């Protein structure tokens, strides 16, 4: 049972790293495409909030993996 949970944690961590990479690319495209308008700034803000959430999830997964 413990091995299954560890496997799920590792897969979740890999998935979250891919999500983080995707968010980073989206932010890069939005910031460097043209001068951001209000709608782009709101999108960037939302992506940054998602990125922060993913980082917290990765931290929790790492802490669970250590215990």
Rosetta silent file (secondary structure, phi, psi, omega in degrees, C-alpha in Angstrom):
SEQUENCE: XXXXXXXXXXXXXXXXXXXXXXXXXXXXXXXXXXXXXXXXXXXXXXXXXXXXXXXXXXXXXXXXXXX
SCORE:     score description
SCORE:     0.000 S_00000001
   1 L     0.000  -43.729  179.773    0.000    0.000    0.000 S_00000001
   2 H   -62.873  -39.769  178.583    2.810    2.406    0.891 S_00000001
   3 H   -62.820  -38.288  178.629    4.564    1.687   -2.413 S_00000001
   4 H   -64.118  -45.304  179.109    1.364    2.516   -4.301 S_00000001
   5 H   -63.180  -40.454  177.632    1.029    5.833   -2.453 S_00000001
   6 H   -64.148  -39.808  177.093    4.670    6.696   -3.128 S_00000001
   7 H   -62.520  -42.344  178.073    4.152    5.911   -6.810 S_00000001
   8 H   -63.790  -41.226  178.422    1.096    8.159   -6.933 S_00000001
   9 H   -61.810  -42.595 -179.973    3.052   10.953   -5.235 S_00000001
  10 H   -65.875  -41.904  177.776    5.875   10.663   -7.768 S_00000001
  11 H   -64.616  -40.084  178.291    3.458   10.694  -10.713 S_00000001
  12 H   -63.124  -40.215  179.711    1.641   13.685   -9.218 S_00000001
  13 H   -64.234  -43.259  177.864    4.929   15.487   -8.802 S_00000001
  14 H   -62.644  -42.927  179.742    5.902   14.852  -12.433 S_00000001
  15 H   -62.526  -44.729 -179.264    2.494   16.029  -13.606 S_00000001
  16 H   -64.928  -34.152  176.661    2.684   19.196  -11.509 S_00000001
  17 H   -66.120  -36.954  176.036    6.150   19.946  -12.893 S_00000001
  18 H   -66.468  -40.492  177.171    4.717   19.682  -16.414 S_00000001
  19 H   -62.358  -42.876  178.872    1.875   22.016  -15.416 S_00000001
  20 H   -61.339  -42.715  177.764    4.428   24.442  -13.987 S_00000001
  21 H   -62.500  -42.915  178.245    6.430   24.320  -17.221 S_00000001
  22 H   -61.919  -45.975  179.252    3.263   24.981  -19.250 S_00000001
  23 H   -61.823  -39.071  178.600    2.309   27.952  -17.045 S_00000001
  24 H   -62.476  -43.055  178.972    5.820   29.364  -17.385 S_00000001
  25 H   -65.578  -41.337  178.904    5.595   29.153  -21.183 S_00000001
  26 H   -63.198  -43.539  177.722    2.158   30.789  -21.226 S_00000001
  27 H   -61.628  -42.343  179.081    3.388   33.630  -19.018 S_00000001
  28 H   -60.215  -46.096  179.386    6.410   34.101  -21.254 S_00000001
  29 H   -62.994  -42.992 -178.995    4.217   34.312  -24.360 S_00000001
  30 H   -65.857  -41.966 -175.763    1.805   36.758  -22.753 S_00000001
  31 H   -72.046  -37.304 -173.818    4.477   39.055  -21.388 S_00000001
  32 H   -97.103   -0.408 -176.989    6.617   39.152  -24.531 S_00000001
  33 H   -73.737  -46.491  179.935    3.903   39.192  -27.208 S_00000001
  34 L  -168.529  172.586  177.276    3.029   42.909  -27.025 S_00000001
  35 L   -59.225  125.768 -174.126    2.432   45.600  -24.433 S_00000001
  36 L   -69.905  135.526  172.809   -0.113   44.049  -22.074 S_00000001
  37 L   -93.031 -172.016 -178.049   -3.598   45.513  -21.880 S_00000001
  38 H   -62.951  -44.083 -179.375   -6.033   45.123  -19.015 S_00000001
  39 H   -63.353  -41.065  178.339   -7.301   41.732  -20.206 S_00000001
  40 H   -66.118  -38.919  178.612   -3.751   40.433  -20.585 S_00000001
  41 H   -63.505  -38.595  177.546   -2.820   41.715  -17.133 S_00000001
  42 H   -66.666  -39.560  177.511   -5.800   39.876  -15.639 S_00000001
  43 H   -64.818  -43.826  178.064   -4.787   36.700  -17.478 S_00000001
  44 H   -60.614  -42.875  178.205   -1.204   37.077  -16.264 S_00000001
  45 H   -60.435  -43.710  178.957   -2.476   37.564  -12.713 S_00000001
  46 H   -64.190  -42.005  179.115   -4.583   34.405  -12.955 S_00000001
  47 H   -65.026  -37.397  177.543   -1.657   32.410  -14.343 S_00000001
  48 H   -66.343  -36.832  176.598    0.581   33.637  -11.528 S_00000001
  49 H   -65.808  -42.048  176.850   -2.017   32.547   -8.972 S_00000001
  50 H   -62.669  -40.963  179.659   -2.207   29.114  -10.608 S_00000001
  51 H   -62.253  -42.009  177.966    1.586   28.914  -10.616 S_00000001
  52 H   -62.720  -41.000  178.359    1.681   29.715   -6.901 S_00000001
  53 H   -63.156  -43.163  178.925   -0.911   27.011   -6.237 S_00000001
  54 H   -63.310  -39.991  178.013    1.100   24.449   -8.216 S_00000001
  55 H   -63.204  -38.951  177.177    4.239   25.375   -6.272 S_00000001
  56 H   -65.589  -42.489  178.517    2.383   24.840   -2.989 S_00000001
  57 H   -61.653  -42.841  177.586    1.094   21.468   -4.217 S_00000001
  58 H   -61.796  -39.003  177.557    4.646   20.473   -5.186 S_00000001
  59 H   -63.148  -45.027  179.265    5.853   21.485   -1.725 S_00000001
  60 H   -62.705  -43.104  178.693    3.146   19.390   -0.048 S_00000001
  61 H   -61.109  -43.328  178.800    3.974   16.407   -2.272 S_00000001
  62 H   -62.368  -41.884  179.106    7.658   16.745   -1.385 S_00000001
  63 H   -66.066  -40.416  177.783    6.855   16.914    2.323 S_00000001
  64 H   -65.325  -36.333 -179.375    4.570   13.876    2.086 S_00000001
  65 H   -67.461  -30.482 -178.809    7.250   11.978    0.189 S_00000001
  66 H   -76.930  -22.953 -177.041    9.786   12.660    2.948 S_00000001
  67 L   -88.418    0.000    0.000    7.572   11.278    5.722 S_00000001
